[in-house]
XYZ file of C-alpha atoms in Angstrom:
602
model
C 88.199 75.391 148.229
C 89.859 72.695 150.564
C 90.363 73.526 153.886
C 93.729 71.837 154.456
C 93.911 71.991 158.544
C 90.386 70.564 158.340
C 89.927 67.123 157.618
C 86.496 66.877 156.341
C 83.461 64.839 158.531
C 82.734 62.590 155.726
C 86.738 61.196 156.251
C 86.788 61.152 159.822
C 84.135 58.878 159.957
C 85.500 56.586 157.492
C 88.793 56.952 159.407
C 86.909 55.941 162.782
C 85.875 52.516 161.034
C 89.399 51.035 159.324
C 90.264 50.845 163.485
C 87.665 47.728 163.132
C 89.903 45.879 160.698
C 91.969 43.136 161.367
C 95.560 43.526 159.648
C 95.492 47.314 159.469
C 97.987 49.734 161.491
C 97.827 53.259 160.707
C 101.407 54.773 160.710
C 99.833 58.457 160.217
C 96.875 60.155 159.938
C 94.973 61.943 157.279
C 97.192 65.440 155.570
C 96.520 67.067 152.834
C 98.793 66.670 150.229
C 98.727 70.256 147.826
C 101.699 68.648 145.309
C 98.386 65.964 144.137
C 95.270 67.908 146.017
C 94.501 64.425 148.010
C 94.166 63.318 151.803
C 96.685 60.926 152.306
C 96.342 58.398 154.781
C 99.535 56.747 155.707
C 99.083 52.617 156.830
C 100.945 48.817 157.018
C 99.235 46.164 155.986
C 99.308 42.677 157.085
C 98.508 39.276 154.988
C 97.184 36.847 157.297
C 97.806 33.612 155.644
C 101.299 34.417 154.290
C 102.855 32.412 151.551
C 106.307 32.982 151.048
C 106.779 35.205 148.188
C 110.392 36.941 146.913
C 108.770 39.620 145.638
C 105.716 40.758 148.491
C 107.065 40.776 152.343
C 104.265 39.812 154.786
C 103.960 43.180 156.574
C 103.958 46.747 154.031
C 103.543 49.788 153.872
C 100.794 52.011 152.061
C 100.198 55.503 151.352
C 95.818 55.502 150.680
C 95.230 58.420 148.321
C 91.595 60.284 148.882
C 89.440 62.119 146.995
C 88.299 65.309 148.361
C 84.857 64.356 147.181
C 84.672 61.114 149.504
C 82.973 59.619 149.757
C 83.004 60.318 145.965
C 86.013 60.560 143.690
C 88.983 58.622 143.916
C 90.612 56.189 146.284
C 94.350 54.761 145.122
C 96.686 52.754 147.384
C 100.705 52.865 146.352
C 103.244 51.141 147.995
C 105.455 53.354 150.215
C 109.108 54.183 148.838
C 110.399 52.376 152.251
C 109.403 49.429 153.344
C 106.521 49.257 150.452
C 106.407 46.708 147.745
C 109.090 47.528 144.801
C 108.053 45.295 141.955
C 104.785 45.109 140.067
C 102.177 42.449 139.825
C 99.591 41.940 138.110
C 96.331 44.141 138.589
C 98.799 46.671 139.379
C 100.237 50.048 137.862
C 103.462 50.127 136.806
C 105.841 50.293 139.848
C 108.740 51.251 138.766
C 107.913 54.902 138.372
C 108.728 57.163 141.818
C 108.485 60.953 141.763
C 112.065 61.853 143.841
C 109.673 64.352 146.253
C 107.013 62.354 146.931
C 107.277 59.639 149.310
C 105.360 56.548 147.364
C 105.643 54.751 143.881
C 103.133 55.460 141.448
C 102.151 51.705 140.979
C 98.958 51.842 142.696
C 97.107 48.370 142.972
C 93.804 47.790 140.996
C 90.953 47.430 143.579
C 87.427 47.755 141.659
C 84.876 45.533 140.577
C 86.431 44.443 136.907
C 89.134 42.541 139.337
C 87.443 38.968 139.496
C 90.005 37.750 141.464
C 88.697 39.808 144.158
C 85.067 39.661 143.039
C 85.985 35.742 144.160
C 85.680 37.221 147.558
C 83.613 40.399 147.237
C 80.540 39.744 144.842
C 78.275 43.007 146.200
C 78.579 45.919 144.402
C 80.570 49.051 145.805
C 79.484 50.854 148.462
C 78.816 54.847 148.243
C 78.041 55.435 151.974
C 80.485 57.245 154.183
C 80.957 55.094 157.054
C 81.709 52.040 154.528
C 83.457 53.026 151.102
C 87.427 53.251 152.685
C 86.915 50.226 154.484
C 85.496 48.059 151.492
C 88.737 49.090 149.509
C 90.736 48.754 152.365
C 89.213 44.862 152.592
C 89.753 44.807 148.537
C 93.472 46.300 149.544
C 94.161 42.623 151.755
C 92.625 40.313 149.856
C 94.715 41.745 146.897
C 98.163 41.116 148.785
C 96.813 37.889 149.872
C 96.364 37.083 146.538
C 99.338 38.565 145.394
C 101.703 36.136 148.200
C 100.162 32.830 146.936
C 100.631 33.652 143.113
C 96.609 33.612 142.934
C 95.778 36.262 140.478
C 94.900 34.105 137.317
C 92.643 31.515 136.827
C 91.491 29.994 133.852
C 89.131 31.371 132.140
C 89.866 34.795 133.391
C 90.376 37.870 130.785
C 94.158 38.286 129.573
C 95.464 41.807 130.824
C 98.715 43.541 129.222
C 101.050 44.435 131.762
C 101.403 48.661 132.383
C 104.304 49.993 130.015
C 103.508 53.553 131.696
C 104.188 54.848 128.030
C 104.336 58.028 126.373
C 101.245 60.300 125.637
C 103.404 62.015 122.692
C 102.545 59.181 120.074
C 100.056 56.108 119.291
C 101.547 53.484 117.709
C 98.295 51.566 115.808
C 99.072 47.978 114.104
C 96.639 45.803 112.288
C 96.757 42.129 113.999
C 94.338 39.075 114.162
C 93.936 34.879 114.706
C 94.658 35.059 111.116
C 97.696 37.010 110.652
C 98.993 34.961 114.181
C 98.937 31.751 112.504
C 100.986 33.427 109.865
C 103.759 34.751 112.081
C 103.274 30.806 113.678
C 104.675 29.127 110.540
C 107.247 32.539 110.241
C 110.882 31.748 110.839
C 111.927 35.902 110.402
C 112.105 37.406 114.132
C 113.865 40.909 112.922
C 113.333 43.588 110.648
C 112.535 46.545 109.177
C 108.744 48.164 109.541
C 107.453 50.887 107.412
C 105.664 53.546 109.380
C 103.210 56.344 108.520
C 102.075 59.057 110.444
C 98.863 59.977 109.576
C 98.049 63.080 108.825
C 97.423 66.055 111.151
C 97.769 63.551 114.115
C 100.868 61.953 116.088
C 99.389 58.252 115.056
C 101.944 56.194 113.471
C 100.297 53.227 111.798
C 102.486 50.028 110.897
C 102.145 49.166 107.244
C 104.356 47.039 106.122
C 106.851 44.233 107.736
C 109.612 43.288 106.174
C 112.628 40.752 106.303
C 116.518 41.258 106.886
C 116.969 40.822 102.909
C 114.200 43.480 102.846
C 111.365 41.223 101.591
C 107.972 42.180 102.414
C 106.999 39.525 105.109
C 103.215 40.900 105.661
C 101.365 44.232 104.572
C 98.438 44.880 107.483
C 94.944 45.660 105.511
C 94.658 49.600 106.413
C 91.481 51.936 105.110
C 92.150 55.255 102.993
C 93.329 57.489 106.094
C 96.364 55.730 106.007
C 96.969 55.395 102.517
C 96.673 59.308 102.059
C 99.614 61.117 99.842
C 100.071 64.006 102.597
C 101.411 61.163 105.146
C 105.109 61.078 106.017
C 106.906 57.704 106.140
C 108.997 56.441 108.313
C 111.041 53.173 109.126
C 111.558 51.700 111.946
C 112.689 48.200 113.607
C 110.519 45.228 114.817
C 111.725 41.918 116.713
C 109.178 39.314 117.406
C 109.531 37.540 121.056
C 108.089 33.787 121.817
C 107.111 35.426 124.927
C 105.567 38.861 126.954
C 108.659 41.405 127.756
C 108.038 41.179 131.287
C 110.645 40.545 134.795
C 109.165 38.648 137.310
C 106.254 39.126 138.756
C 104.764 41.245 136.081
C 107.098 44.188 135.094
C 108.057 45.286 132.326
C 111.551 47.052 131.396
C 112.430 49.891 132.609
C 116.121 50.187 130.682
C 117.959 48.454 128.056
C 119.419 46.080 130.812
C 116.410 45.152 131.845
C 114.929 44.473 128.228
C 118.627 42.605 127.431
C 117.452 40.382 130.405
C 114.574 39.851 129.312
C 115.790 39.195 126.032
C 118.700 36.510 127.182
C 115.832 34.570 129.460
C 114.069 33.816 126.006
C 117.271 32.517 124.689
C 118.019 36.181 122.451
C 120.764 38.356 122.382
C 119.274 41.788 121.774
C 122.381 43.409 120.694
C 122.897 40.712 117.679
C 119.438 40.941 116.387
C 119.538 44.068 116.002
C 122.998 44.792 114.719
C 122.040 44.035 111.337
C 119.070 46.279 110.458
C 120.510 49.141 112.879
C 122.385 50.578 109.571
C 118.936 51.227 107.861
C 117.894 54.256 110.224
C 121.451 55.657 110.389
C 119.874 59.412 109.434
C 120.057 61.426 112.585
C 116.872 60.775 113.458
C 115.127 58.698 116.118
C 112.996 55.633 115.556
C 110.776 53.140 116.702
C 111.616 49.637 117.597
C 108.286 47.774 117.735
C 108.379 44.101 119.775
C 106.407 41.770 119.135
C 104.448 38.797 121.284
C 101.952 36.298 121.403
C 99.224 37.487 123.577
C 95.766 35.342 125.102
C 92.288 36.038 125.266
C 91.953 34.581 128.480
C 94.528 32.962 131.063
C 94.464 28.587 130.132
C 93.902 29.379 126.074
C 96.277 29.226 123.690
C 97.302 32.629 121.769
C 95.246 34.760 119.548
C 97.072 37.317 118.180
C 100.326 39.183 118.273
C 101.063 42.131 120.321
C 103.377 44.950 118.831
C 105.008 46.714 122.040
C 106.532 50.267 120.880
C 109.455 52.226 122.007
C 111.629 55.098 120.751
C 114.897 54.358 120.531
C 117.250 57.458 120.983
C 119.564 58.696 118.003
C 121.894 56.596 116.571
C 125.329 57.438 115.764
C 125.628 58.526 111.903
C 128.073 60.162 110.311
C 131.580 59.876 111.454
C 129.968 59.663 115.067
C 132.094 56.837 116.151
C 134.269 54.995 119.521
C 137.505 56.882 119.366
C 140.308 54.519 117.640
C 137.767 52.869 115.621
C 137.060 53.697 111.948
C 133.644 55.422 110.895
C 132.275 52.084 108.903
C 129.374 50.231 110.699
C 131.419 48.266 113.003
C 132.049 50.887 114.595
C 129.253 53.233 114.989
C 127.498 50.235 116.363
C 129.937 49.534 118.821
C 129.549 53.690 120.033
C 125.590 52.932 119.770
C 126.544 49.617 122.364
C 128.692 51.374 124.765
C 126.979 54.599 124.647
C 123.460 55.417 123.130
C 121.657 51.689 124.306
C 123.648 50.504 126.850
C 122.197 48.913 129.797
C 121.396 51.978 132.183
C 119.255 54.025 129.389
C 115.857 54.236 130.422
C 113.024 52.494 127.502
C 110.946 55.631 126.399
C 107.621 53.509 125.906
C 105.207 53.835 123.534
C 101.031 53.807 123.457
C 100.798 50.697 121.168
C 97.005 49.553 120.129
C 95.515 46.912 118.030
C 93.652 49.211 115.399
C 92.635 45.619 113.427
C 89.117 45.984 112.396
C 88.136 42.964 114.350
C 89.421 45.046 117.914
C 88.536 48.169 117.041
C 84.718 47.315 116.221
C 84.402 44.877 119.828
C 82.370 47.658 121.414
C 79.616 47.358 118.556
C 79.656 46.637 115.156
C 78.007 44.467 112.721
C 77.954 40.752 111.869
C 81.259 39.688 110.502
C 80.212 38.341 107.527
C 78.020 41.934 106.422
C 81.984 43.495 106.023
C 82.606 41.951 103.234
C 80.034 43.690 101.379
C 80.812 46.870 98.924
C 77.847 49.234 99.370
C 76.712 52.400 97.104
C 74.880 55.139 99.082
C 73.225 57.406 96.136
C 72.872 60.813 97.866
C 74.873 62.386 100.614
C 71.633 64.603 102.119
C 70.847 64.483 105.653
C 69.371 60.851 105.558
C 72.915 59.507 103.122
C 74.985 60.974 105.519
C 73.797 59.375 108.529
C 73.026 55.852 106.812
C 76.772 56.247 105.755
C 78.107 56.978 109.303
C 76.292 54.247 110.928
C 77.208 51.510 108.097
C 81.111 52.683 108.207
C 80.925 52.813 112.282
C 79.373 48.929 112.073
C 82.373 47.830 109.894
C 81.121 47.515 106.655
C 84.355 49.970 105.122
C 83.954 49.173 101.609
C 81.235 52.318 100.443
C 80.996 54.061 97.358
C 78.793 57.526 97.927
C 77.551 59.452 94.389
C 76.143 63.172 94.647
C 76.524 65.893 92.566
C 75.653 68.940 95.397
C 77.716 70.942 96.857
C 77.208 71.646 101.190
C 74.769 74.599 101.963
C 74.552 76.282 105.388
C 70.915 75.285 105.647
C 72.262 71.529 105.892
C 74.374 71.691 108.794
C 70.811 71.403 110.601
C 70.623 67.695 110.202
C 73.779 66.614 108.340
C 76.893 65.239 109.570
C 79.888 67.402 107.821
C 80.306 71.198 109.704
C 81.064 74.531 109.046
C 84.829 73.638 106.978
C 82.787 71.689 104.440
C 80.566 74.432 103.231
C 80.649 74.805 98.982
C 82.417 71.467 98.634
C 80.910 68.809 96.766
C 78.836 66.701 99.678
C 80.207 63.199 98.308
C 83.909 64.434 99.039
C 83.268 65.724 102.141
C 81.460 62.901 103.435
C 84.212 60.436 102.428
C 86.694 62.489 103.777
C 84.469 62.212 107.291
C 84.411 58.461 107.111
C 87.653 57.741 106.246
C 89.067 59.418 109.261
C 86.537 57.785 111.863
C 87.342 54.488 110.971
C 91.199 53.650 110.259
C 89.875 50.416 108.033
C 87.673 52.494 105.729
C 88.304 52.684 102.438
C 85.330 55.296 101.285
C 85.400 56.272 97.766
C 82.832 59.327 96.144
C 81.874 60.328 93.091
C 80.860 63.973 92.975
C 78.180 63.737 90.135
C 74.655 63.246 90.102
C 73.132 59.617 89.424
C 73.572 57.908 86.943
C 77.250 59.213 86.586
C 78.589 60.662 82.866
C 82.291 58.767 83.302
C 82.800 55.238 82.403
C 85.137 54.766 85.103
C 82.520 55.601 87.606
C 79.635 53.432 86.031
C 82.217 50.560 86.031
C 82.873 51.212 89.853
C 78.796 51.163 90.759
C 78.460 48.372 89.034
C 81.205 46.433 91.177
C 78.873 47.541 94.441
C 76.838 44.239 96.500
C 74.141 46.494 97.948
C 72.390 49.824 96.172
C 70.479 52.342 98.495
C 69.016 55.530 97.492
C 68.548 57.871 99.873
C 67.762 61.020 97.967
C 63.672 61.572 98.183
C 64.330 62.147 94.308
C 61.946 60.742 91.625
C 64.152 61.346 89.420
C 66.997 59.482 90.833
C 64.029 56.717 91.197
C 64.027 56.162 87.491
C 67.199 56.646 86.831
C 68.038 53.522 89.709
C 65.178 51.156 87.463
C 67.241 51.831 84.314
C 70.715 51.631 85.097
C 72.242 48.402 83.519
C 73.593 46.713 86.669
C 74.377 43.660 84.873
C 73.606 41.411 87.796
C 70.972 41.055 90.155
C 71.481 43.677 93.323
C 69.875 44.453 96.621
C 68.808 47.779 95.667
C 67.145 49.914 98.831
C 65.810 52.934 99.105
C 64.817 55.185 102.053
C 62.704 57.471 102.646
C 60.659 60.207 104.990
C 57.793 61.669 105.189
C 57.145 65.946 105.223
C 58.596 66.584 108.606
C 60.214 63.079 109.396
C 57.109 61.304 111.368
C 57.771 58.515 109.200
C 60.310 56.959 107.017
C 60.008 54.251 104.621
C 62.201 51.580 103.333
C 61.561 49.713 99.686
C 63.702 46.630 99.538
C 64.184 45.010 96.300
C 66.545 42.246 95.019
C 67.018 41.657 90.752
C 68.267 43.753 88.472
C 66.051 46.814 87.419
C 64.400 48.857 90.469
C 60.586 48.326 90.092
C 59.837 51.690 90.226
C 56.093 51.407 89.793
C 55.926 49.095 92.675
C 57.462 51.595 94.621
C 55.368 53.967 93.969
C 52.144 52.197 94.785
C 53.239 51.182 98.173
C 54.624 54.232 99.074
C 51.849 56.146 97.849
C 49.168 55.927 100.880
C 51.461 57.279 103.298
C 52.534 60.270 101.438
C 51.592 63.672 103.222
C 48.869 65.647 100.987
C 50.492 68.842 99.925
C 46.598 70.559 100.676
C 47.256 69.553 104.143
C 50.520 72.030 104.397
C 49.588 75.476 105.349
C 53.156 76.948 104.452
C 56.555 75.581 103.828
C 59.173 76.934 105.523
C 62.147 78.927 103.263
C 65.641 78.921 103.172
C 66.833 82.356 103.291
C 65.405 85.411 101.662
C 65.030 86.700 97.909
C 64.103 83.691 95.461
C 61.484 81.799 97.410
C 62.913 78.172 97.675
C 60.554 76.026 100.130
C 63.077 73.346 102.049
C 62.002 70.072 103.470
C 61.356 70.569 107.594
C 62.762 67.980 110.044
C 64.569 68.246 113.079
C 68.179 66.016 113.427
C 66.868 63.509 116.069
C 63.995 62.987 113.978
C 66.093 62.153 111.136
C 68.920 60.384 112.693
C 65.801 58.047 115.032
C 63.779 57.097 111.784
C 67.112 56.545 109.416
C 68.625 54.252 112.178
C 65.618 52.281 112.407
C 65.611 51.844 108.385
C 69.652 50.731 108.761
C 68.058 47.738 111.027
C 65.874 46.675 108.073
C 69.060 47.468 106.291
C 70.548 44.477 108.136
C 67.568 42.800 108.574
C 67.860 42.350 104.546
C 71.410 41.294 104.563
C 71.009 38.876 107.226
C 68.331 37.569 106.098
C 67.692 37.701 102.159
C 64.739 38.318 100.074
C 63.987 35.617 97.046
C 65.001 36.802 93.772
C 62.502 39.660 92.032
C 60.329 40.383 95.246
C 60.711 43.204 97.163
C 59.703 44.469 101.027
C 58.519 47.377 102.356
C 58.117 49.055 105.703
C 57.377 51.833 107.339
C 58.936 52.976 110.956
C 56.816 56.149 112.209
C 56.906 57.971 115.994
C 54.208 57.019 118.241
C 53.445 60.501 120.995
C 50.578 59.819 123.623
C 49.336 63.169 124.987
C 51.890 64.848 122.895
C 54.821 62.831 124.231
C 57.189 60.789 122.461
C 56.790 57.323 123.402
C 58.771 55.289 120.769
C 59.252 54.166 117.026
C 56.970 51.393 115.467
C 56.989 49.386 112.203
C 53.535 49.518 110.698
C 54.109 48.281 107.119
């Protein structure tokens, strides 16, 4: 509980030391605020070398915003409603957005570490300590307008940053762009149209799937994974215009109504109004819709463009019906002319979207697997504990074209060490599983076959046949045999993985030909197999019919499977010759009884 007549020791302090800094006045001291549950520090700022800048005065106004947990938490500055800075810039919030009983904008500058124009000047790392934390962002706070005044932000070389739409949290607008659909939209002389939409199912994500011309020609069809391609989606349509250039007003702000986009609009040399006047009587339906804009975006600041940008927004009803301008007739003339005047004219405020790059390429950045490895269509034969996690991390790293075969349904006694839950109990494992992957990665396109290896259907032989890379991952002889007489028809990298009784070890056969050497297997695999004298009992799963189950804990699974999805890569990266095979074995090293690691020993 704050005491709010109090202000804390930890902030006095740190109050005591911003009277040490050139350029800063304070205007009024630390209050609590209970409408955000901050201190609030009220402050002008000076920039001591000013360059003369239209948009930033030299002296301005602040209100600091403190965490109660200084010096912990948070610590925002926003311009002050009066005599604060009105327009946005770049490391900067959105500043067009005021609440009327609060006496600042909302467009609070950007003052940590990721901000390299400031690292220029501050290269140590942030401070924790009371007496210095306020004063290093009030330093960062300076050097930012000083920045800001001589139009110093971007250099080359420097990350690319969007500017801050401040959109909506109701929807996520996801479209599928990369270097090599940009250099199609390059050569493109279409700039308006119509865009199919989905929402996917049981979410408020709208994917893009289809762009298409004013003569309602398909134009370009993103590459999307099953979860979008689902039956139980609903479709919508929408409208996209493609810019030459960011939607953005000097310095760096983006629309805030239809005048301002209009502006924007006419400064590229585009009327708004007529570019959309002929597509606006395809979503005549009562409904609203989205009107997606399009732009060239960089990697970094000095390099040319990578990739286009799709910018949502919901555009409010239009007229329909015999919704018209009185003294004009109901045809489309004239509701557009009601839709001008009234519905999008200039003072209507944009209602913003959250628009993301779902393309596989973005999506993946944070980790995934070598490019080239995506291209490849692999079969995981059995969706057990050790399939299922193989399946996960392959899908995760971008490799979206799997095929998964098993002919088990989901028992309780799985949800130990498998990925499904509780909702996928009695279902066949394969369907489930697919189901799973499909929805974690929007480029997926999973496919199962709920039947036990080798499958009965012709259909489904055809479609294992069509796979690049074969791993078992069933601990089944059975399925062994059956994987060394299956008629591939071409030579295969066939795997198969492995563990030992109670997942110290796992093992990974690698082969590459046509017919599994089965034998082979078995010899190497042989020496490190647990002796069933050795076991004093095996554990059961449930009462009545005894049915012994294999032991192992999740993180012993999941630690020895990932290290086999290495050699997994390792194989695909690297490839064996022709009818020779590899085999390793990853097992857990404990000193004293203490887990120390994983190492390969075969």
């Amino acid at each position: 509980m704050v005491d709010t007549k109090i202000i804390p020791t930890d902030l006095r302090v740190a109050r005591r030391n911003l009277e040490e800094i050139p350029n800063v006045r304070i205007l009024n001291d630390l209050v609590w605020n209970e409408k955000v549950s901050l201190w609030v520090l009220y402050c002008e700022l000076t920039i001591s070398e000013y360059i003369g800048n239209p948009f930033l005065p030299q002296v301005t106004n602040w209100y600091v915003l403190v965490s109660p947990e200084y010096p912990l938490g948070s610590i925002s500055f926003c311009p002050s409603k009066t005599a604060g800075i009105s327009h946005t810039f770049q490391h900067q919030l959105n500043n067009s957005k005021a609440n009327s009983d609060l006496p600042w904008r909302w467009g609070s500058i950007c003052l940590d570490l990721n901000v390299k124009v400031l690292g220029r000047f501050f290269a140590e790392s942030e401070p924790l300590s009371t007496e210095e934390r306020l004063a290093w962002y009030f330093h960062r706070a300076l050097k930012w307008l000083q920045s800001a005044s001589s139009g110093d932000f971007v250099k080359p070389s420097e990350t690319f940053e969007l500017p801050d739409f401040s959109p909506n949290k109701v929807y996520k607008l996801a479209f599928s762009e990369n270097a090599s659909s940009y250099a199609f939209w390059a050569k493109s002389k279409d700039n308006v149209g119509i865009v199919n939409l989905v929402k996917i199912n049981n979410t408020n994500i709208i994917a893009a799937t289809s762009f298409r011309s004013r003569l309602d020609k398909q134009i370009l069809a993103p590459h999307w994974g099953k979860v979008v391609e689902i039956a139980e989606n609903e479709q919508y349509k929408g409208l996209w215009i493609r810019l030459n250039n960011l939607p953005v007003l000097e310095p760096w702000q983006p629309p805030s109504t239809f005048g301002e986009l209009i502006k924007v609009f006419l400064e590229q040399g585009l009327d708004f109004y007529e570019m959309i006047k002929s597509e606006t009587s395809k979503i005549r339906d009562g409904a609203k819709h989205f009107l997606l804009i399009g732009f060239p975006i960089l990697a970094k600041h000095g390099e040319p463009p990578i990739r286009i940008h799709w910018q949502a927004l919901l555009l409010p009803v239009l007229s329909s019906g015999s919704r018209t301008m009185k003294g004009f007739r109901p045809n489309e003339s004239g509701k557009f002319l009601f839709d001008k005047l009234k519905v999008i004219n200039h003072n209507v405020e944009l209602d913003w979207v959250s628009s993301e790059n779902w393309n596989a390429e973005q999506i993946s950045a944070r980790g995934r697997f070598p490019v080239s490895f995506s291209s490849q269509r692999v079969l995981i034969i059995g969706c057990g504990a050790v399939g299922s996690v193989v399946a996960e991390l392959l899908v995760r790293g971008n490799i979206n074209q799997v095929v998964l075969i098993d002919g088990e349904e989901l028992e309780v006694g799985n949800l130990v060490r498998h990925t499904l839950g509780l909702e996928d109990i009695k279902k066949p494992k394969a369907q489930q599983l697919a189901k799973r992957l499909n929805s974690i990665n929007p480029n997926a396109r999973v496919m199962c076959i709920a039947d036990v290896f080798p499958p009965r259907s012709d259909n489904d032989r055809a479609i294992l046949k069509q796979c690049d890379v074969i791993i078992d991952c069933t601990g089944d002889d059975k399925a062994l045999i059956s994987l060394s007489q299956f008629p591939w028809g071409k030579e295969k990298l066939i795997i198969s993985i492995n563990l030992n009784y109670g997942a110290t070890k796992s093992f990974i056969f690698t082969y590459k030909g046509n017919l599994f050497p089965v034998q082979e297997y078995s010899q190497r695999i042989k020496p490190h197999l647990t002796n069933m004298d050795e076991i004093d009992e095996l554990p059961i799963d449930g009462i009545g019919c005894w049915h012994p189950v294999f032991p192992a804990r999740a993180d012993d699974v999941w630690l020895l499977v990932s290290a086999c999805v290495k050699e997994v890569l390792d194989s695909l990266e690297h490839p064996i010759n022709p009818e020779t095979c590899r085999f390793a074995v990853f097992e857990q090293v404990l000193e004293n009884d203490t887990f120390v690691g994983i190492r390969k020993i075969g």
